[in-house]
Structures are given as C-alpha cells and as structure tokens.
Amino acid sequence: MLYSAVPAQQKRADFRAALASGKTLQFPGAFNGVSAKLIQDKGFDGVYVSGAVTSADLGLPDIGLTTLSEMSLRAKQIARLVDVPVLADADTGFGEMLNLARTIQEFEDAGVAGIHIEDQVNPKRCGHLDGKAVVDEHTATQRIASAARARRDSNFVIMARTDIRAVEGLPATLDRIRALEDAGADAIFPEALMSLDEFEAVRAATSLPILANMTEFGKGQLYTKQQLHDVGVNLVIYPVSLLRAAMGAAERALDSLRSHGTLESEVGNMQTRSRLYELLDYEGYNDFDSSIFNFKLSPDQ
Ligand SMILES: C[C@](O)(C(=O)O)[C@H](CC(=O)O)C(=O)O
Ligand SMILES: [Mg+2]
C-alpha cells in the first residue's frame, strides 16, 4: 500500500551490488507513477527517470528548460513507489558547482539510487540532436568532483555522462572517460556511440560500469541485451520507449475515435480496469479501510 518500504539507502546498496555483478541490467524509463509500478511488476532491475520524458510531460522540448525542482519531484514521485533502484537524469546539474552540489542532495532526498550528470554546455539539449557542444575537461571533471563531494550517502551513484562522441569523436571520448573516472565518477554514460565496437573501446578504457542508451529514433542502433552484455555494458536504459509506445497507442485511439465516433474497436488494446487496480493495489488498501475494495469486477473488466 502507498509507497515502497525499502529504504533509499538499501536501494543504493542494491544498485551498487547490481552494477558490480557482471549482469547487464535493464532500466526502462517510467513516464508516470503507475508505469514505474508496471516496470517493477514485469521484473526489470530498476527504473529510469528521463529528462526528455519529464520535459514532454510538461509539454516542453528537452533543451534545458526543466528545473531542478521539477526533475527531483518527478524522481521522488517514482522512487517512492518501487522497491528497485531508480536512476535519474540530472542533465548538466542545473547550474554551476554549488548548484550542482545542491542538486545531488535534492536527488538524495528524492530517494533515488543515482543520477547522471553530463558534460554539455548550458543550455543542454537532447543527446541525439545535432549542434551539441561540450565543456572543457576541467569543467567536466569539476562537475563530477563537486557532485561526489556533495553526496551524503557514499552509495549514491554519480554517473558521468559524456556527449563528446558526437562533437569530437571516439579518441576524445576515451580521454574524457579516463578523466571523469579520475575525478571520482562511479559509472560512465557514453552518449550516442555509433557501434558495438565503440562500446568495446569504452569498455577497454575504463574499469567503471558503463551504460548504454537504447533510445529509439536516435543516432545509434538498437542492440539487444545480449549484444550489449557481450561488449561489457552493465546497464541499459530505454528512456523514452514507454512514453513513445503509450503516445503511439494514444494517437491510434484518437484517430479511431475521430473516424468511428466510438472507441469500441480499441478496447481490446487497452489495459483493463482490473489490471490497473491490481497495479495500484486497491486490495491492499482494504487493510486500512475495508470499504475501499468492497466491489467485484467481472472478468472482462
Ligand atoms: C537519455 C536522455 O537524456 C533522456 O532525457 O531520457 C535523452 C533521451 C532521448 O532524447 O532520446 C538523451 O539525450 O539521449
Ligand atoms: Mg536527458
């Protein structure tokens, strides 16, 4: 009922252990609370909270318009619902070094297991758009060092994302990753790599866990979990996938309603009332108040 009973400290310890396990973890991106519960219900290792999705949720493009308050609130709303670890997108850290320190503590208080901070210049943009620019190595490493210094729970994972591949190429990416590791990063998110060979090169350049971003309609190809495992990837995110799937279904349903004047033909594609109630655990609330779930749903509901 209500929220997860697993303390944030435990989820962080679990996340660390999972990253060190040699497994390839899969974290789909939740686009709201109940989708986070669905991800957990389906047995995934964790949940990702995406800046792109949170921006879209507000009807905004992913170009650095969302604020620390908006992102950390969304992260908290999701982290408290699930027992599995949550990784959140902290963009460029929402300001300069002191802001970044505050960002870390806000996300710690939100109960997430870790965040990633990128080396784009402000204002950042989606990593799969053209025209990105990155900060110099000194600024990039300072961001990570400030983040590591600000955390109060040593298990809180500070992942360094670098966007340098699309700007300066692979050799610069490998240099940047080594510098980010030296600055105290716990894990590396090499954004927009162009092939599995490039993941292998990153694997050879660092001993830290690495993340692969399997975002659709991006710069790179979509690889399977096994392919990514074989090149040494530790964690895969599918950041916007569920939002895209849900919005695709929503478009089809709206088109159908426009042409037929009813949603009758779409009902078979919809999540049922009983499945929604199951995910929201209506029944569990009866322990508190037995009048809440005192109705019966028929099998087709
Ligand atoms: C991972 C990402 O930072 C996000 O906000 O989800 C985006 C995803 C996307 O726009 O597809 C990114 O910059 O890759
Ligand atoms: Mg993002």
PDB file of C-alpha atoms and ligand atoms in Angstrom:
ATOM      1  CA  MET A   1       0.000   0.000   0.000  1.00  0.00           C
ATOM      2  CA  LEU A   2       1.132   3.569  -0.615  1.00  0.00           C
ATOM      3  CA  TYR A   3       4.904   3.630  -1.016  1.00  0.00           C
ATOM      4  CA  SER A   4       7.845   1.221  -1.041  1.00  0.00           C
ATOM      5  CA  ALA A   5       9.007   0.022   2.364  1.00  0.00           C
ATOM      6  CA  VAL A   6      12.579  -0.414   1.130  1.00  0.00           C
ATOM      7  CA  PRO A   7      14.734   2.466   2.419  1.00  0.00           C
ATOM      8  CA  ALA A   8      16.632   4.543  -0.153  1.00  0.00           C
ATOM      9  CA  GLN A   9      19.958   3.542   1.455  1.00  0.00           C
ATOM     10  CA  GLN A  10      19.128  -0.096   0.789  1.00  0.00           C
ATOM     11  CA  LYS A  11      18.176   0.560  -2.836  1.00  0.00           C
ATOM     12  CA  ARG A  12      21.511   2.360  -3.325  1.00  0.00           C
ATOM     13  CA  ALA A  13      23.440  -0.556  -1.845  1.00  0.00           C
ATOM     14  CA  ASP A  14      21.440  -2.887  -4.101  1.00  0.00           C
ATOM     15  CA  PHE A  15      22.238  -0.722  -7.133  1.00  0.00           C
ATOM     16  CA  ARG A  16      25.968  -0.739  -6.358  1.00  0.00           C
ATOM     17  CA  ALA A  17      25.927  -4.504  -5.938  1.00  0.00           C
ATOM     18  CA  ALA A  18      23.975  -4.990  -9.168  1.00  0.00           C
ATOM     19  CA  LEU A  19      26.360  -2.761 -11.124  1.00  0.00           C
ATOM     20  CA  ALA A  20      29.269  -4.840  -9.825  1.00  0.00           C
ATOM     21  CA  SER A  21      27.563  -8.173 -10.510  1.00  0.00           C
ATOM     22  CA  GLY A  22      28.645  -8.585 -14.119  1.00  0.00           C
ATOM     23  CA  LYS A  23      24.993  -8.709 -15.186  1.00  0.00           C
ATOM     24  CA  THR A  24      23.549  -6.393 -17.800  1.00  0.00           C
ATOM     25  CA  LEU A  25      20.752  -4.534 -16.013  1.00  0.00           C
ATOM     26  CA  GLN A  26      17.746  -3.098 -17.833  1.00  0.00           C
ATOM     27  CA  PHE A  27      16.100   0.115 -16.652  1.00  0.00           C
ATOM     28  CA  PRO A  28      13.107   1.188 -18.780  1.00  0.00           C
ATOM     29  CA  GLY A  29      12.042   4.816 -18.347  1.00  0.00           C
ATOM     30  CA  ALA A  30       8.829   5.435 -16.433  1.00  0.00           C
ATOM     31  CA  PHE A  31       6.566   8.198 -17.695  1.00  0.00           C
ATOM     32  CA  ASN A  32       4.476   8.333 -14.521  1.00  0.00           C
ATOM     33  CA  GLY A  33       3.971   6.535 -11.229  1.00  0.00           C
ATOM     34  CA  VAL A  34       1.879   3.640 -12.441  1.00  0.00           C
ATOM     35  CA  SER A  35       4.239   2.950 -15.350  1.00  0.00           C
ATOM     36  CA  ALA A  36       7.062   2.691 -12.775  1.00  0.00           C
ATOM     37  CA  LYS A  37       4.989   0.096 -10.936  1.00  0.00           C
ATOM     38  CA  LEU A  38       4.449  -1.758 -14.202  1.00  0.00           C
ATOM     39  CA  ILE A  39       8.206  -1.829 -14.892  1.00  0.00           C
ATOM     40  CA  GLN A  40       8.801  -3.344 -11.455  1.00  0.00           C
ATOM     41  CA  ASP A  41       5.904  -5.773 -11.882  1.00  0.00           C
ATOM     42  CA  LYS A  42       7.421  -7.054 -15.130  1.00  0.00           C
ATOM     43  CA  GLY A  43      10.631  -7.901 -13.297  1.00  0.00           C
ATOM     44  CA  PHE A  44      13.033  -5.252 -14.547  1.00  0.00           C
ATOM     45  CA  ASP A  45      16.111  -4.418 -12.482  1.00  0.00           C
ATOM     46  CA  GLY A  46      15.272  -0.772 -11.989  1.00  0.00           C
ATOM     47  CA  VAL A  47      13.530   2.321 -13.305  1.00  0.00           C
ATOM     48  CA  TYR A  48      14.946   5.281 -15.200  1.00  0.00           C
ATOM     49  CA  VAL A  49      13.617   8.827 -14.835  1.00  0.00           C
ATOM     50  CA  SER A  50      14.267  10.690 -18.062  1.00  0.00           C
ATOM     51  CA  GLY A  51      14.709  14.412 -18.591  1.00  0.00           C
ATOM     52  CA  ALA A  52      13.248  14.058 -22.087  1.00  0.00           C
ATOM     53  CA  VAL A  53      10.128  12.373 -20.710  1.00  0.00           C
ATOM     54  CA  THR A  54       9.715  14.868 -17.879  1.00  0.00           C
ATOM     55  CA  SER A  55      10.078  17.716 -20.380  1.00  0.00           C
ATOM     56  CA  ALA A  56       7.496  16.115 -22.676  1.00  0.00           C
ATOM     57  CA  ASP A  57       5.239  15.616 -19.675  1.00  0.00           C
ATOM     58  CA  LEU A  58       5.298  19.387 -19.244  1.00  0.00           C
ATOM     59  CA  GLY A  59       4.772  19.851 -22.986  1.00  0.00           C
ATOM     60  CA  LEU A  60       8.298  21.199 -23.403  1.00  0.00           C
ATOM     61  CA  PRO A  61      11.248  20.250 -25.589  1.00  0.00           C
ATOM     62  CA  ASP A  62      14.315  18.673 -23.939  1.00  0.00           C
ATOM     63  CA  ILE A  63      16.558  21.733 -24.218  1.00  0.00           C
ATOM     64  CA  GLY A  64      17.353  22.531 -20.620  1.00  0.00           C
ATOM     65  CA  LEU A  65      14.045  24.177 -19.711  1.00  0.00           C
ATOM     66  CA  THR A  66      13.102  21.858 -16.859  1.00  0.00           C
ATOM     67  CA  THR A  67      14.234  22.848 -13.386  1.00  0.00           C
ATOM     68  CA  LEU A  68      15.850  21.000 -10.504  1.00  0.00           C
ATOM     69  CA  SER A  69      12.563  21.165  -8.573  1.00  0.00           C
ATOM     70  CA  GLU A  70      10.584  19.645 -11.444  1.00  0.00           C
ATOM     71  CA  MET A  71      13.098  16.869 -12.074  1.00  0.00           C
ATOM     72  CA  SER A  72      13.708  15.951  -8.447  1.00  0.00           C
ATOM     73  CA  LEU A  73       9.968  15.975  -7.693  1.00  0.00           C
ATOM     74  CA  ARG A  74       9.310  13.595 -10.559  1.00  0.00           C
ATOM     75  CA  ALA A  75      12.212  11.393  -9.394  1.00  0.00           C
ATOM     76  CA  LYS A  76      10.783  11.325  -5.876  1.00  0.00           C
ATOM     77  CA  GLN A  77       7.266  10.512  -7.097  1.00  0.00           C
ATOM     78  CA  ILE A  78       8.667   7.496  -8.911  1.00  0.00           C
ATOM     79  CA  ALA A  79      11.381   6.343  -6.471  1.00  0.00           C
ATOM     80  CA  ARG A  80       8.995   6.097  -3.555  1.00  0.00           C
ATOM     81  CA  LEU A  81       6.702   3.722  -5.454  1.00  0.00           C
ATOM     82  CA  VAL A  82       9.195   0.995  -6.268  1.00  0.00           C
ATOM     83  CA  ASP A  83      11.497  -1.352  -4.344  1.00  0.00           C
ATOM     84  CA  VAL A  84      14.039  -1.426  -7.183  1.00  0.00           C
ATOM     85  CA  PRO A  85      16.688   1.275  -7.674  1.00  0.00           C
ATOM     86  CA  VAL A  86      15.888   4.398  -9.680  1.00  0.00           C
ATOM     87  CA  LEU A  87      18.432   6.227 -11.841  1.00  0.00           C
ATOM     88  CA  ALA A  88      17.525   9.845 -12.615  1.00  0.00           C
ATOM     89  CA  ASP A  89      18.653  12.269 -15.290  1.00  0.00           C
ATOM     90  CA  ALA A  90      20.238  15.360 -13.745  1.00  0.00           C
ATOM     91  CA  ASP A  91      21.137  16.982 -17.086  1.00  0.00           C
ATOM     92  CA  THR A  92      24.153  19.290 -16.572  1.00  0.00           C
ATOM     93  CA  GLY A  93      23.466  19.622 -12.837  1.00  0.00           C
ATOM     94  CA  PHE A  94      21.150  22.657 -13.053  1.00  0.00           C
ATOM     95  CA  GLY A  95      23.744  25.379 -12.642  1.00  0.00           C
ATOM     96  CA  GLU A  96      27.300  25.965 -11.529  1.00  0.00           C
ATOM     97  CA  MET A  97      29.298  23.989  -8.968  1.00  0.00           C
ATOM     98  CA  LEU A  98      27.363  24.965  -5.845  1.00  0.00           C
ATOM     99  CA  ASN A  99      24.027  24.450  -7.594  1.00  0.00           C
ATOM    100  CA  LEU A 100      25.308  21.081  -8.605  1.00  0.00           C
ATOM    101  CA  ALA A 101      26.105  20.213  -5.005  1.00  0.00           C
ATOM    102  CA  ARG A 102      22.557  21.142  -4.076  1.00  0.00           C
ATOM    103  CA  THR A 103      21.253  19.088  -6.996  1.00  0.00           C
ATOM    104  CA  ILE A 104      22.957  15.990  -5.574  1.00  0.00           C
ATOM    105  CA  GLN A 105      21.439  16.494  -2.140  1.00  0.00           C
ATOM    106  CA  GLU A 106      17.969  17.146  -3.590  1.00  0.00           C
ATOM    107  CA  PHE A 107      18.149  13.894  -5.558  1.00  0.00           C
ATOM    108  CA  GLU A 108      19.409  12.052  -2.488  1.00  0.00           C
ATOM    109  CA  ASP A 109      16.396  13.371  -0.590  1.00  0.00           C
ATOM    110  CA  ALA A 110      14.189  12.257  -3.501  1.00  0.00           C
ATOM    111  CA  GLY A 111      15.261   8.690  -2.689  1.00  0.00           C
ATOM    112  CA  VAL A 112      16.888   7.797  -5.997  1.00  0.00           C
ATOM    113  CA  ALA A 113      19.859   5.435  -6.165  1.00  0.00           C
ATOM    114  CA  GLY A 114      21.888   7.597  -8.509  1.00  0.00           C
ATOM    115  CA  ILE A 115      21.926  10.321 -11.150  1.00  0.00           C
ATOM    116  CA  HIS A 116      23.870  11.138 -14.261  1.00  0.00           C
ATOM    117  CA  ILE A 117      25.464  14.476 -14.987  1.00  0.00           C
ATOM    118  CA  GLU A 118      26.577  15.380 -18.478  1.00  0.00           C
ATOM    119  CA  ASP A 119      29.381  17.459 -19.922  1.00  0.00           C
ATOM    120  CA  GLN A 120      27.287  19.510 -22.332  1.00  0.00           C
ATOM    121  CA  VAL A 121      27.396  23.293 -22.188  1.00  0.00           C
ATOM    122  CA  ASN A 122      24.371  25.035 -20.738  1.00  0.00           C
ATOM    123  CA  PRO A 123      21.705  25.069 -22.047  1.00  0.00           C
ATOM    124  CA  LYS A 124      21.925  21.347 -22.820  1.00  0.00           C
ATOM    125  CA  ARG A 125      19.923  19.571 -25.490  1.00  0.00           C
ATOM    126  CA  CYS A 126      18.860  16.012 -26.154  1.00  0.00           C
ATOM    127  CA  GLY A 127      21.998  13.934 -26.778  1.00  0.00           C
ATOM    128  CA  HIS A 128      20.664  12.789 -30.155  1.00  0.00           C
ATOM    129  CA  LEU A 129      20.180  16.260 -31.612  1.00  0.00           C
ATOM    130  CA  ASP A 130      22.759  17.928 -33.813  1.00  0.00           C
ATOM    131  CA  GLY A 131      24.644  21.037 -32.767  1.00  0.00           C
ATOM    132  CA  LYS A 132      25.691  19.887 -29.316  1.00  0.00           C
ATOM    133  CA  ALA A 133      28.664  21.486 -27.573  1.00  0.00           C
ATOM    134  CA  VAL A 134      30.634  20.173 -24.612  1.00  0.00           C
ATOM    135  CA  VAL A 135      32.544  21.912 -21.841  1.00  0.00           C
ATOM    136  CA  ASP A 136      36.322  21.555 -21.469  1.00  0.00           C
ATOM    137  CA  GLU A 137      37.834  18.739 -19.454  1.00  0.00           C
ATOM    138  CA  HIS A 138      38.442  20.912 -16.409  1.00  0.00           C
ATOM    139  CA  THR A 139      34.771  21.927 -16.143  1.00  0.00           C
ATOM    140  CA  ALA A 140      33.554  18.407 -16.877  1.00  0.00           C
ATOM    141  CA  THR A 141      35.722  16.867 -14.165  1.00  0.00           C
ATOM    142  CA  GLN A 142      34.898  19.646 -11.703  1.00  0.00           C
ATOM    143  CA  ARG A 143      31.209  18.829 -12.118  1.00  0.00           C
ATOM    144  CA  ILE A 144      31.829  15.216 -11.138  1.00  0.00           C
ATOM    145  CA  ALA A 145      34.184  16.083  -8.289  1.00  0.00           C
ATOM    146  CA  SER A 146      31.656  18.589  -6.874  1.00  0.00           C
ATOM    147  CA  ALA A 147      28.888  16.028  -7.130  1.00  0.00           C
ATOM    148  CA  ALA A 148      30.955  13.371  -5.356  1.00  0.00           C
ATOM    149  CA  ARG A 149      31.903  15.824  -2.615  1.00  0.00           C
ATOM    150  CA  ALA A 150      28.298  16.886  -2.005  1.00  0.00           C
ATOM    151  CA  ARG A 151      26.765  13.447  -1.545  1.00  0.00           C
ATOM    152  CA  ARG A 152      25.988  12.303   1.990  1.00  0.00           C
ATOM    153  CA  ASP A 153      25.357   8.652   1.200  1.00  0.00           C
ATOM    154  CA  SER A 154      28.567   7.154  -0.179  1.00  0.00           C
ATOM    155  CA  ASN A 155      26.466   4.563  -2.039  1.00  0.00           C
ATOM    156  CA  PHE A 156      24.635   7.256  -4.054  1.00  0.00           C
ATOM    157  CA  VAL A 157      25.840   6.593  -7.614  1.00  0.00           C
ATOM    158  CA  ILE A 158      27.303   9.518  -9.516  1.00  0.00           C
ATOM    159  CA  MET A 159      27.378   8.607 -13.146  1.00  0.00           C
ATOM    160  CA  ALA A 160      29.282  10.809 -15.571  1.00  0.00           C
ATOM    161  CA  ARG A 161      27.679  11.181 -18.967  1.00  0.00           C
ATOM    162  CA  THR A 162      29.805  12.436 -21.800  1.00  0.00           C
ATOM    163  CA  ASP A 163      28.334  13.825 -25.005  1.00  0.00           C
ATOM    164  CA  ILE A 164      31.732  14.367 -26.576  1.00  0.00           C
ATOM    165  CA  ARG A 165      31.469  11.472 -29.101  1.00  0.00           C
ATOM    166  CA  ALA A 166      29.221  13.407 -31.477  1.00  0.00           C
ATOM    167  CA  VAL A 167      31.366  16.541 -31.178  1.00  0.00           C
ATOM    168  CA  GLU A 168      34.987  15.349 -31.146  1.00  0.00           C
ATOM    169  CA  GLY A 169      34.943  11.631 -31.989  1.00  0.00           C
ATOM    170  CA  LEU A 170      35.943   8.396 -30.281  1.00  0.00           C
ATOM    171  CA  PRO A 171      39.565   9.079 -29.193  1.00  0.00           C
ATOM    172  CA  ALA A 172      38.430  12.263 -27.386  1.00  0.00           C
ATOM    173  CA  THR A 173      35.633  10.220 -25.792  1.00  0.00           C
ATOM    174  CA  LEU A 174      38.106   7.725 -24.363  1.00  0.00           C
ATOM    175  CA  ASP A 175      40.303  10.536 -22.988  1.00  0.00           C
ATOM    176  CA  ARG A 176      37.271  12.222 -21.463  1.00  0.00           C
ATOM    177  CA  ILE A 177      36.129   8.982 -19.831  1.00  0.00           C
ATOM    178  CA  ARG A 178      39.538   8.434 -18.213  1.00  0.00           C
ATOM    179  CA  ALA A 179      39.425  11.991 -16.845  1.00  0.00           C
ATOM    180  CA  LEU A 180      35.885  11.516 -15.500  1.00  0.00           C
ATOM    181  CA  GLU A 181      36.939   8.285 -13.807  1.00  0.00           C
ATOM    182  CA  ASP A 182      39.889  10.075 -12.166  1.00  0.00           C
ATOM    183  CA  ALA A 183      37.523  12.830 -10.993  1.00  0.00           C
ATOM    184  CA  GLY A 184      35.521  10.298  -8.968  1.00  0.00           C
ATOM    185  CA  ALA A 185      32.723   9.100 -11.248  1.00  0.00           C
ATOM    186  CA  ASP A 186      31.146   5.799 -10.188  1.00  0.00           C
ATOM    187  CA  ALA A 187      29.912   4.894 -13.660  1.00  0.00           C
ATOM    188  CA  ILE A 188      30.098   6.171 -17.242  1.00  0.00           C
ATOM    189  CA  PHE A 189      27.332   7.008 -19.729  1.00  0.00           C
ATOM    190  CA  PRO A 190      28.925   7.426 -23.164  1.00  0.00           C
ATOM    191  CA  GLU A 191      26.156   9.148 -25.134  1.00  0.00           C
ATOM    192  CA  ALA A 192      25.450   8.456 -28.807  1.00  0.00           C
ATOM    193  CA  LEU A 193      28.122   5.879 -29.577  1.00  0.00           C
ATOM    194  CA  MET A 194      27.935   4.688 -33.169  1.00  0.00           C
ATOM    195  CA  SER A 195      28.668   0.930 -32.979  1.00  0.00           C
ATOM    196  CA  LEU A 196      29.247  -2.064 -30.727  1.00  0.00           C
ATOM    197  CA  ASP A 197      32.973  -1.678 -31.458  1.00  0.00           C
ATOM    198  CA  GLU A 198      32.797   1.741 -29.865  1.00  0.00           C
ATOM    199  CA  PHE A 199      31.245   0.222 -26.733  1.00  0.00           C
ATOM    200  CA  GLU A 200      34.108  -2.263 -26.705  1.00  0.00           C
ATOM    201  CA  ALA A 201      36.619   0.570 -26.908  1.00  0.00           C
ATOM    202  CA  VAL A 202      34.921   2.306 -23.982  1.00  0.00           C
ATOM    203  CA  ARG A 203      34.954  -0.970 -22.054  1.00  0.00           C
ATOM    204  CA  ALA A 204      38.696  -1.230 -22.584  1.00  0.00           C
ATOM    205  CA  ALA A 205      39.250   2.373 -21.473  1.00  0.00           C
ATOM    206  CA  THR A 206      37.603   2.178 -18.052  1.00  0.00           C
ATOM    207  CA  SER A 207      37.035  -0.249 -15.229  1.00  0.00           C
ATOM    208  CA  LEU A 208      33.823   1.549 -14.226  1.00  0.00           C
ATOM    209  CA  PRO A 209      30.319   0.243 -15.019  1.00  0.00           C
ATOM    210  CA  ILE A 210      29.052   1.580 -18.348  1.00  0.00           C
ATOM    211  CA  LEU A 211      25.565   2.484 -19.500  1.00  0.00           C
ATOM    212  CA  ALA A 212      24.086   2.100 -22.972  1.00  0.00           C
ATOM    213  CA  ASN A 213      21.228   4.385 -24.021  1.00  0.00           C
ATOM    214  CA  MET A 214      18.874   2.425 -26.289  1.00  0.00           C
ATOM    215  CA  THR A 215      16.698   5.356 -27.251  1.00  0.00           C
ATOM    216  CA  GLU A 216      14.648   4.953 -30.419  1.00  0.00           C
ATOM    217  CA  PHE A 217      14.967   7.301 -33.402  1.00  0.00           C
ATOM    218  CA  GLY A 218      18.390   8.382 -32.137  1.00  0.00           C
ATOM    219  CA  LYS A 219      21.881   8.438 -33.615  1.00  0.00           C
ATOM    220  CA  GLY A 220      22.796   4.862 -32.771  1.00  0.00           C
ATOM    221  CA  GLN A 221      21.324   1.447 -33.491  1.00  0.00           C
ATOM    222  CA  LEU A 222      19.182  -0.542 -31.092  1.00  0.00           C
ATOM    223  CA  TYR A 223      21.140  -3.514 -29.771  1.00  0.00           C
ATOM    224  CA  THR A 224      19.835  -6.469 -27.777  1.00  0.00           C
ATOM    225  CA  LYS A 225      20.634  -7.011 -24.129  1.00  0.00           C
ATOM    226  CA  GLN A 226      22.856  -9.936 -25.148  1.00  0.00           C
ATOM    227  CA  GLN A 227      24.792  -7.885 -27.713  1.00  0.00           C
ATOM    228  CA  LEU A 228      25.402  -5.198 -25.106  1.00  0.00           C
ATOM    229  CA  HIS A 229      26.337  -7.782 -22.494  1.00  0.00           C
ATOM    230  CA  ASP A 230      28.909  -9.234 -24.893  1.00  0.00           C
ATOM    231  CA  VAL A 231      30.672  -5.863 -25.172  1.00  0.00           C
ATOM    232  CA  GLY A 232      30.706  -5.376 -21.420  1.00  0.00           C
ATOM    233  CA  VAL A 233      27.777  -2.996 -20.865  1.00  0.00           C
ATOM    234  CA  ASN A 234      26.463  -3.076 -17.287  1.00  0.00           C
ATOM    235  CA  LEU A 235      23.232  -1.102 -17.559  1.00  0.00           C
ATOM    236  CA  VAL A 236      20.862  -0.351 -20.426  1.00  0.00           C
ATOM    237  CA  ILE A 237      18.243   2.389 -20.352  1.00  0.00           C
ATOM    238  CA  TYR A 238      15.185   2.628 -22.601  1.00  0.00           C
ATOM    239  CA  PRO A 239      14.472   6.199 -21.548  1.00  0.00           C
ATOM    240  CA  VAL A 240      11.578   7.349 -23.697  1.00  0.00           C
ATOM    241  CA  SER A 241      10.361   3.971 -25.005  1.00  0.00           C
ATOM    242  CA  LEU A 242       7.246   3.565 -22.855  1.00  0.00           C
ATOM    243  CA  LEU A 243       6.163   7.137 -23.499  1.00  0.00           C
ATOM    244  CA  ARG A 244       6.593   6.569 -27.234  1.00  0.00           C
ATOM    245  CA  ALA A 245       4.617   3.315 -27.033  1.00  0.00           C
ATOM    246  CA  ALA A 246       1.844   4.922 -24.992  1.00  0.00           C
ATOM    247  CA  MET A 247       1.688   8.018 -27.219  1.00  0.00           C
ATOM    248  CA  GLY A 248       1.629   5.819 -30.331  1.00  0.00           C
ATOM    249  CA  ALA A 249      -1.345   3.935 -28.874  1.00  0.00           C
ATOM    250  CA  ALA A 250      -2.993   7.214 -27.838  1.00  0.00           C
ATOM    251  CA  GLU A 251      -2.690   8.589 -31.379  1.00  0.00           C
ATOM    252  CA  ARG A 252      -4.222   5.471 -32.867  1.00  0.00           C
ATOM    253  CA  ALA A 253      -7.059   5.560 -30.343  1.00  0.00           C
ATOM    254  CA  LEU A 254      -7.786   9.223 -31.005  1.00  0.00           C
ATOM    255  CA  ASP A 255      -7.779   8.649 -34.765  1.00  0.00           C
ATOM    256  CA  SER A 256     -10.161   5.754 -34.293  1.00  0.00           C
ATOM    257  CA  LEU A 257     -12.469   7.853 -32.127  1.00  0.00           C
ATOM    258  CA  ARG A 258     -12.470  10.611 -34.758  1.00  0.00           C
ATOM    259  CA  SER A 259     -13.354   8.240 -37.569  1.00  0.00           C
ATOM    260  CA  HIS A 260     -15.758   5.876 -35.820  1.00  0.00           C
ATOM    261  CA  GLY A 261     -17.299   8.064 -33.157  1.00  0.00           C
ATOM    262  CA  THR A 262     -16.574   5.363 -30.574  1.00  0.00           C
ATOM    263  CA  LEU A 263     -13.544   3.681 -29.017  1.00  0.00           C
ATOM    264  CA  GLU A 264     -15.206   0.257 -29.154  1.00  0.00           C
ATOM    265  CA  SER A 265     -12.645  -1.184 -31.597  1.00  0.00           C
ATOM    266  CA  GLU A 266      -9.755  -0.013 -29.379  1.00  0.00           C
ATOM    267  CA  VAL A 267     -10.922  -1.542 -26.120  1.00  0.00           C
ATOM    268  CA  GLY A 268      -9.057  -4.802 -26.781  1.00  0.00           C
ATOM    269  CA  ASN A 269      -5.773  -2.860 -26.866  1.00  0.00           C
ATOM    270  CA  MET A 270      -6.422  -1.059 -23.597  1.00  0.00           C
ATOM    271  CA  GLN A 271      -5.196  -2.007 -20.163  1.00  0.00           C
ATOM    272  CA  THR A 272      -8.220  -3.293 -18.272  1.00  0.00           C
ATOM    273  CA  ARG A 273      -9.660  -1.711 -15.174  1.00  0.00           C
ATOM    274  CA  SER A 274      -8.785  -4.786 -13.132  1.00  0.00           C
ATOM    275  CA  ARG A 275      -5.137  -4.728 -14.269  1.00  0.00           C
ATOM    276  CA  LEU A 276      -4.876  -1.051 -13.371  1.00  0.00           C
ATOM    277  CA  TYR A 277      -6.427  -1.733  -9.975  1.00  0.00           C
ATOM    278  CA  GLU A 278      -4.052  -4.635  -9.468  1.00  0.00           C
ATOM    279  CA  LEU A 279      -1.021  -2.428 -10.205  1.00  0.00           C
ATOM    280  CA  LEU A 280      -2.344   0.261  -7.884  1.00  0.00           C
ATOM    281  CA  ASP A 281      -3.027  -2.401  -5.226  1.00  0.00           C
ATOM    282  CA  TYR A 282      -6.594  -1.363  -4.461  1.00  0.00           C
ATOM    283  CA  GLU A 283      -6.949  -4.543  -2.464  1.00  0.00           C
ATOM    284  CA  GLY A 284      -4.026  -3.699  -0.183  1.00  0.00           C
ATOM    285  CA  TYR A 285      -5.804  -0.537   0.951  1.00  0.00           C
ATOM    286  CA  ASN A 286      -8.551  -2.683   2.447  1.00  0.00           C
ATOM    287  CA  ASP A 287      -6.337  -3.431   5.437  1.00  0.00           C
ATOM    288  CA  PHE A 288      -6.775   0.188   6.379  1.00  0.00           C
ATOM    289  CA  ASP A 289     -10.314   0.692   5.266  1.00  0.00           C
ATOM    290  CA  SER A 290     -12.411  -2.279   4.263  1.00  0.00           C
ATOM    291  CA  SER A 291     -14.907  -0.094   2.389  1.00  0.00           C
ATOM    292  CA  ILE A 292     -12.369   0.695  -0.335  1.00  0.00           C
ATOM    293  CA  PHE A 293     -12.350  -2.514  -2.338  1.00  0.00           C
ATOM    294  CA  ASN A 294     -15.717  -3.980  -1.473  1.00  0.00           C
ATOM    295  CA  PHE A 295     -16.846  -4.279  -5.059  1.00  0.00           C
ATOM    296  CA  LYS A 296     -16.358  -7.099  -7.545  1.00  0.00           C
ATOM    297  CA  LEU A 297     -15.003  -6.686 -11.045  1.00  0.00           C
ATOM    298  CA  SER A 298     -16.255  -9.062 -13.708  1.00  0.00           C
ATOM    299  CA  PRO A 299     -13.560 -10.964 -15.734  1.00  0.00           C
ATOM    300  CA  ASP A 300     -13.921  -8.635 -18.731  1.00  0.00           C
ATOM    301  CA  GLN A 301     -13.291  -5.512 -16.667  1.00  0.00           C
TER     302      GLN A 301
HETATM  303  C1  LIG B   1      18.561   9.834 -22.059  1.00  0.00           C
HETATM  304  C2  LIG B   1      18.029  11.190 -22.275  1.00  0.00           C
HETATM  305  O1  LIG B   1      18.935  12.127 -21.725  1.00  0.00           O
HETATM  306  C3  LIG B   1      16.703  11.402 -21.537  1.00  0.00           C
HETATM  307  O2  LIG B   1      16.447  12.540 -21.119  1.00  0.00           O
HETATM  308  O3  LIG B   1      15.930  10.464 -21.433  1.00  0.00           O
HETATM  309  C4  LIG B   1      17.748  11.524 -23.779  1.00  0.00           C
HETATM  310  C5  LIG B   1      16.864  10.515 -24.460  1.00  0.00           C
HETATM  311  C6  LIG B   1      16.305  10.937 -25.824  1.00  0.00           C
HETATM  312  O4  LIG B   1      16.070  12.124 -26.056  1.00  0.00           O
HETATM  313  O5  LIG B   1      16.042  10.048 -26.614  1.00  0.00           O
HETATM  314  C7  LIG B   1      19.085  11.713 -24.496  1.00  0.00           C
HETATM  315  O6  LIG B   1      19.602  12.837 -24.505  1.00  0.00           O
HETATM  316  O7  LIG B   1      19.603  10.725 -25.030  1.00  0.00           O
HETATM  317 MG    MG B   2      18.159  13.738 -20.740  1.00  0.00          MG
END
